[in-house]
Coordinates of C-alpha atoms in Angstrom, one line a residue:
L1 CA 21.5 -8.1 4.4
L2 CA 24.9 -6.6 4.4
P3 CA 26.3 -3.9 3.2
E4 CA 28.8 -4.4 0.7
Q5 CA 25.1 -4.9 -0.6
R6 CA 24.5 -2.1 -3.2
G7 CA 22.6 -1.4 -5.8
I8 CA 19.1 -2.2 -4.5
V9 CA 15.3 -1.5 -5.2
L10 CA 12.5 -0.8 -2.2
A11 CA 9.2 -1.2 -2.0
G12 CA 7.3 0.7 1.1
D13 CA 4.1 1.0 2.2
G14 CA 2.8 2.5 5.6
R15 CA -0.1 0.3 7.7
S16 CA -2.8 2.4 9.8
D17 CA -3.2 -0.1 13.2
S18 CA -7.0 1.4 13.0
P19 CA -9.3 2.8 10.3
G20 CA -10.2 6.5 9.7
H21 CA -7.8 9.3 10.5
S22 CA -7.3 8.7 14.5
A23 CA -4.9 6.1 15.0
K24 CA -2.8 5.3 16.9
Y25 CA 0.1 3.7 14.9
G26 CA 1.9 3.5 12.0
T27 CA 3.6 0.6 10.3
Y28 CA 6.4 2.1 7.7
T29 CA 7.4 -1.5 5.5
M30 CA 10.2 -1.7 3.8
L31 CA 10.2 -4.5 0.8
E32 CA 13.3 -5.6 -1.4
L33 CA 13.0 -6.1 -4.2
P34 CA 13.2 -8.9 -6.6
A35 CA 14.5 -11.2 -3.6
N36 CA 10.2 -10.5 -2.1
V37 CA 12.1 -9.4 1.2
I38 CA 11.1 -7.7 3.9
I39 CA 14.6 -6.2 5.7
D40 CA 13.1 -3.0 8.3
M41 CA 9.5 -2.5 9.7
Q42 CA 9.3 1.0 11.6
L43 CA 6.5 1.6 14.5
V44 CA 6.1 5.6 14.6
Q45 CA 3.1 6.3 17.4
S46 CA 1.3 9.5 16.9
N47 CA 1.7 12.1 19.0
E48 CA 6.1 11.7 18.4
I49 CA 5.2 13.5 15.5
G50 CA 2.2 15.5 16.0
G51 CA -0.2 13.2 14.1
A52 CA -2.1 10.5 12.6
S53 CA -1.6 11.7 9.0
H54 CA 2.1 13.0 9.6
M55 CA 2.9 8.9 11.0
E56 CA 3.9 7.5 7.0
K57 CA 6.6 9.8 6.5
E58 CA 7.7 9.6 9.4
G59 CA 8.2 5.9 9.3
F60 CA 10.0 6.0 5.9
I61 CA 11.6 8.9 6.9
R62 CA 13.5 6.2 9.6
S63 CA 13.1 3.2 7.4
V64 CA 15.9 4.9 4.4
N65 CA 17.9 7.0 7.2
F66 CA 17.8 3.1 9.3
L67 CA 18.8 1.4 6.1
G68 CA 21.0 3.9 4.1
T69 CA 22.6 5.7 7.2
Q70 CA 23.5 2.8 10.3
Q71 CA 23.4 -0.3 6.9
G72 CA 24.9 1.4 4.1
L73 CA 22.7 0.2 1.9
D74 CA 22.9 1.8 -1.7
I75 CA 19.5 2.6 -2.5
D76 CA 18.4 2.6 -6.5
V77 CA 15.0 2.6 -7.4
I78 CA 12.3 3.4 -4.3
I79 CA 8.4 2.2 -5.3
T80 CA 5.3 3.7 -3.1
D81 CA 2.1 4.5 -3.4
R82 CA 1.0 8.6 -4.6
H83 CA 1.7 9.6 -0.6
V84 CA 2.2 13.8 -1.7
Q85 CA 4.4 13.8 1.2
L86 CA 6.9 11.4 0.7
R87 CA 7.4 12.6 -2.5
K88 CA 7.7 16.0 -1.7
W89 CA 11.0 14.6 0.8
I90 CA 12.3 12.2 -1.2
R91 CA 13.0 14.7 -4.0
E92 CA 14.8 17.2 -2.0
N93 CA 16.7 14.5 0.2
L94 CA 17.2 11.2 -2.5
P95 CA 17.6 13.3 -5.2
D96 CA 19.7 10.5 -6.5
V97 CA 17.7 7.6 -6.0
Q98 CA 14.8 7.4 -8.5
H99 CA 11.0 7.6 -6.9
L100 CA 8.6 4.5 -9.1
L101 CA 4.4 4.7 -8.5
D102 CA 2.7 1.0 -7.9
V103 CA 0.2 1.4 -10.7
W104 CA -2.4 -0.3 -8.6
H105 CA -3.0 2.4 -6.5
V106 CA -2.7 4.9 -9.5
A107 CA -5.2 3.0 -11.8
K108 CA -7.5 2.8 -8.2
G109 CA -7.7 7.0 -8.3
L110 CA -8.9 6.9 -12.2
R111 CA -10.8 4.2 -11.3
K112 CA -12.4 6.0 -9.1
K113 CA -13.1 8.8 -10.7
L114 CA -14.0 7.3 -13.9
V115 CA -16.8 5.9 -11.6
A116 CA -18.1 9.0 -10.5
L117 CA -18.2 9.9 -13.9
S118 CA -20.4 7.7 -14.5
K119 CA -23.1 8.4 -12.3
E120 CA -23.7 12.1 -14.5
K121 CA -25.9 12.9 -16.5
D122 CA -25.3 12.1 -20.5
C123 CA -21.9 9.9 -19.0
T124 CA -24.0 6.9 -18.6
D125 CA -22.3 5.0 -21.4
L126 CA -19.3 5.1 -19.3
K127 CA -19.4 3.2 -17.1
E128 CA -19.1 -0.3 -20.0
W129 CA -16.0 0.9 -21.0
I130 CA -14.4 1.4 -17.6
D131 CA -13.0 -2.2 -17.1
S132 CA -11.2 -0.9 -20.3
I133 CA -9.5 2.2 -19.4
I134 CA -8.2 0.8 -16.6
K135 CA -6.9 -2.4 -18.0
H136 CA -5.4 -0.4 -20.8
L137 CA -3.1 2.0 -18.3
Y138 CA -1.5 -1.4 -17.3
W139 CA -0.4 -2.2 -20.6
S140 CA 0.7 1.4 -21.3
V141 CA 2.9 1.3 -18.4
M142 CA 4.4 -2.0 -18.4
S143 CA 4.7 -3.1 -22.2
T144 CA 5.6 1.1 -23.4
D145 CA 8.6 3.1 -22.7
S146 CA 8.7 6.7 -23.4
L147 CA 10.1 6.8 -26.7
F148 CA 6.1 5.9 -27.9
P149 CA 3.7 8.2 -26.7
K150 CA 0.7 6.8 -28.7
C151 CA -0.4 3.6 -30.7
E152 CA 0.9 2.7 -34.2
H153 CA -2.0 1.1 -35.5
K154 CA -3.4 2.7 -38.4
R155 CA -7.0 3.5 -38.5
L156 CA -9.3 0.5 -37.2
R157 CA -11.6 -1.7 -38.9
G158 CA -13.7 -4.7 -38.6
R159 CA -14.9 -6.0 -35.8
A160 CA -12.5 -3.2 -33.5
A161 CA -14.0 -0.8 -35.9
R162 CA -17.7 -2.1 -35.2
K163 CA -17.3 -1.9 -31.4
K164 CA -19.6 0.8 -29.5
W165 CA -17.4 3.3 -29.8
L166 CA -18.5 6.5 -27.4
K167 CA -19.1 9.8 -29.8
P168 CA -16.6 12.1 -30.5
C169 CA -17.2 15.7 -29.0
S170 CA -19.3 14.3 -27.1
T171 CA -19.8 15.4 -23.2
L172 CA -18.9 12.2 -22.1
M173 CA -16.1 12.8 -24.7
V174 CA -15.5 16.0 -23.4
K175 CA -15.3 15.3 -20.1
L176 CA -13.4 11.9 -20.3
E177 CA -10.7 13.7 -21.8
K178 CA -10.8 15.9 -19.4
L179 CA -10.4 13.7 -17.1
A180 CA -8.0 11.7 -18.8
T181 CA -5.6 14.9 -18.9
T182 CA -5.1 16.3 -16.1
T183 CA -1.7 17.1 -14.8
Y184 CA -1.9 14.9 -11.8
L185 CA -2.4 11.6 -13.8
I186 CA -0.7 12.7 -16.2
R187 CA 2.5 13.4 -13.9
D188 CA 1.8 9.6 -12.2
L189 CA 1.8 8.3 -15.8
K190 CA 5.5 8.9 -15.7
Q191 CA 6.4 8.3 -12.7
A192 CA 5.0 4.5 -12.9
S193 CA 7.0 1.8 -12.5
N194 CA 6.7 -0.7 -15.4
R195 CA 9.3 -3.2 -13.2
E196 CA 8.6 -4.3 -9.3
Q197 CA 5.4 -3.3 -8.0
T198 CA 3.9 -3.6 -4.4
S199 CA 1.0 -5.7 -4.2
S200 CA 3.4 -8.3 -1.7
L201 CA 3.6 -5.4 1.0
E202 CA -0.6 -5.0 0.3
A203 CA 0.1 -9.3 0.9
F204 CA 2.1 -8.8 4.3
H205 CA -0.8 -6.0 5.3
S206 CA -2.8 -8.5 5.3
L207 CA -1.1 -11.5 7.1
L208 CA -0.1 -8.4 10.1
N209 CA -4.4 -8.0 10.3
H210 CA -4.3 -11.5 11.4
Y211 CA -0.9 -10.6 13.7
A212 CA -2.4 -7.3 15.3
P213 CA -6.3 -7.2 13.6
K214 CA -7.3 -3.6 14.3
M215 CA -10.2 -4.2 16.5
Y216 CA -7.5 -4.9 19.4
A217 CA -5.8 -2.1 21.0
F218 CA -1.2 -3.5 21.8
S219 CA 0.8 -1.3 23.7
Y220 CA 3.1 -0.1 21.8
E221 CA 5.7 -3.3 22.9
G222 CA 2.5 -5.9 21.6
Q223 CA 2.6 -3.7 18.4
L224 CA 6.1 -4.1 17.8
C225 CA 6.3 -7.1 19.1
R226 CA 3.2 -8.4 16.4
G227 CA 4.7 -6.5 13.9
L228 CA 8.1 -8.7 14.1
L229 CA 6.0 -11.7 14.3
A230 CA 4.1 -10.8 10.7
V231 CA 7.9 -9.8 8.8
M232 CA 9.4 -13.5 10.6
H233 CA 6.1 -15.2 8.9
F234 CA 6.1 -13.6 5.8
N235 CA 10.0 -13.4 5.0
E236 CA 9.2 -17.1 5.7
N237 CA 7.2 -18.6 3.2
S238 CA 7.5 -16.0 0.1
G239 CA 9.3 -17.7 -2.2
R240 CA 6.6 -20.8 -1.8
T241 CA 5.9 -21.9 -5.1
Q242 CA 2.4 -22.5 -7.1
Q243 CA 0.8 -26.3 -6.3
S244 CA 0.4 -29.1 -8.5
T245 CA -1.3 -31.8 -9.5
R246 CA 0.2 -35.5 -9.3
S247 CA -0.6 -35.4 -13.7
G248 CA 2.0 -32.1 -13.3
E249 CA -0.6 -29.8 -13.7
L250 CA -0.4 -25.7 -12.0
Q251 CA -3.5 -25.2 -9.8
Y252 CA -5.5 -22.4 -9.4
A253 CA -9.0 -21.3 -7.8
V254 CA -11.4 -19.1 -9.0
S255 CA -12.8 -16.7 -6.1
L256 CA -16.3 -14.0 -6.7
P257 CA -14.7 -10.6 -4.9
K258 CA -18.0 -8.6 -3.8
W259 CA -15.7 -5.4 -5.1
K260 CA -15.5 -6.9 -8.8
K261 CA -18.9 -7.5 -8.7
G262 CA -19.6 -10.8 -10.6
G263 CA -16.9 -10.6 -12.2
H264 CA -14.1 -13.2 -10.9
T265 CA -10.5 -13.6 -10.0
V266 CA -8.0 -16.3 -10.5
R267 CA -5.2 -16.5 -8.3
K268 CA -1.9 -19.2 -7.9
V269 CA -2.7 -22.2 -5.6
L270 CA 0.2 -22.3 -3.2
E271 CA 1.8 -23.9 -0.8
E272 CA 1.1 -24.2 2.4
P273 CA 2.9 -22.0 4.4
T274 CA 5.1 -23.0 8.0
F275 CA 5.6 -21.3 11.1
G276 CA 8.8 -23.2 11.9
K277 CA 11.5 -19.9 13.2
L278 CA 8.0 -19.0 14.8
Y279 CA 8.0 -21.8 17.6
F280 CA 10.7 -20.7 18.1
F281 CA 10.9 -17.0 18.8
H282 CA 7.1 -17.0 19.7
F283 CA 8.2 -17.5 23.5
S284 CA 11.9 -15.5 23.5
I285 CA 11.2 -12.2 20.6
N286 CA 10.7 -10.1 23.9
L287 CA 14.5 -11.0 24.4
Y288 CA 15.8 -9.2 20.9
V289 CA 13.3 -6.5 20.8
D290 CA 14.9 -2.8 22.1
V291 CA 11.9 -1.4 23.6
R292 CA 14.1 1.7 25.6
D293 CA 12.3 4.1 24.1
V294 CA 8.9 4.0 23.7
P295 CA 7.2 6.8 23.5
P296 CA 5.2 7.8 26.7
P297 CA 1.1 7.1 25.6
L298 CA -1.1 9.6 23.8
S299 CA -2.6 10.2 28.0
G300 CA 0.4 11.2 29.3
E301 CA 0.5 15.1 28.1
Y302 CA -2.3 16.2 29.8
Q303 CA -2.5 16.5 33.2
R304 CA -5.3 12.8 35.2
P305 CA -7.4 14.8 38.3
T306 CA -8.0 12.8 40.8
K307 CA -11.1 10.5 41.5
E308 CA -12.5 12.5 44.3
T309 CA -12.3 16.0 42.1
A310 CA -13.7 14.2 38.6
V311 CA -16.9 13.5 41.0
S312 CA -16.9 15.8 42.8
Q313 CA -17.1 17.8 39.4
F314 CA -19.3 15.8 37.9
K315 CA -23.3 16.6 37.1
S316 CA -25.8 14.8 35.1
R317 CA -27.5 16.0 32.0
Y318 CA -31.4 14.2 33.5
K319 CA -32.3 15.3 37.1
S320 CA -33.4 11.7 38.3
T321 CA -29.3 10.8 38.2

C-alpha cells in the first residue's frame, strides 16, 4: 500500500502460539478489506509486556502505530472481536476511527449462553429455538439499520402462528428476555458490523497452523519467519475464484462438521492454491526479516544455577533413589 492511499477498512485479530493462557508468542494480523489482503503482522513475546493476556492488545497497538504513524495510512474503520481491552484503547486513542465488532463473535457468545440456559430446569424447549435466534441475529445486523428498531409485520397468522412458540410469561421466557436484554449484548449489537467481517482472518489462522503448528515450539526468529511465509501464501491465494464444471455450473461441497451435531455446511470449491512466491522466499526470507530486536527468552529473567549446585541440592521423594 502507498502512503497516499486514504480511508482504509481494516480487520484485526490475534492468535496465540499454544492453547490455554500461558502462550509464549502472540501474532496479531491486520487485513485490508475488501481487498482481502494482509498488510501487517506483529509478533509479540509474552515477557515483553508482562504476560500472555496482554499480547493481543500490544500487537494491535504496534500494528496501528506502524500503519498509521510510520506508513501514513488513514484508518476509517477497524473490525475486531469483542476484546474488552481493545475497545477501551480504541475509544480513548482513536476517537475518529469507527470501531465495529465481528458478528460471528457476537453470535458465538450468545449461542454459548443460550445452550447453557437450555440445560436448566423448565428451559429445555429453548433447544429448538437456538438456531433460529442466531439466524435472526445475523439477519437483524446485516439487513436492518437503526431506523427500524422492531419488525414491521402485523400479528402472525396461518402457518407462522401455528409454530411451536414459547409461552409468554413462562420461566423460560422470563430468563430468555433477561438474557436478550443484557447491557453487554445490546451494546455489542449496536456496534456489530453490517459490512465486512473477520472471517478471512480465521481462515488465515487455520493456514498459520500449517506453517507454525501449536504443538511445536519455535524460536522467535522461527515463529516470525513462519508467520511471514503464511502471510505471503495467504495473499497469493486470497483472490481464488470458485471452480465450475465443464457445463459452467459452480461447484460446491457439503460437509458434516462435528460442531454442527448432525447439521451440514455448504462451502464453495475454490481453485487449487499456488505456491509461486514461496519457492523463492523460502530460501531468502532471512535476508529480508529484521530480527535485531529479538526479545530475551522467557527463562532469561531467572538465574540459572550451575550443574554442580543443582545436583548437590537434588533430593528425591523416594528413599531408594
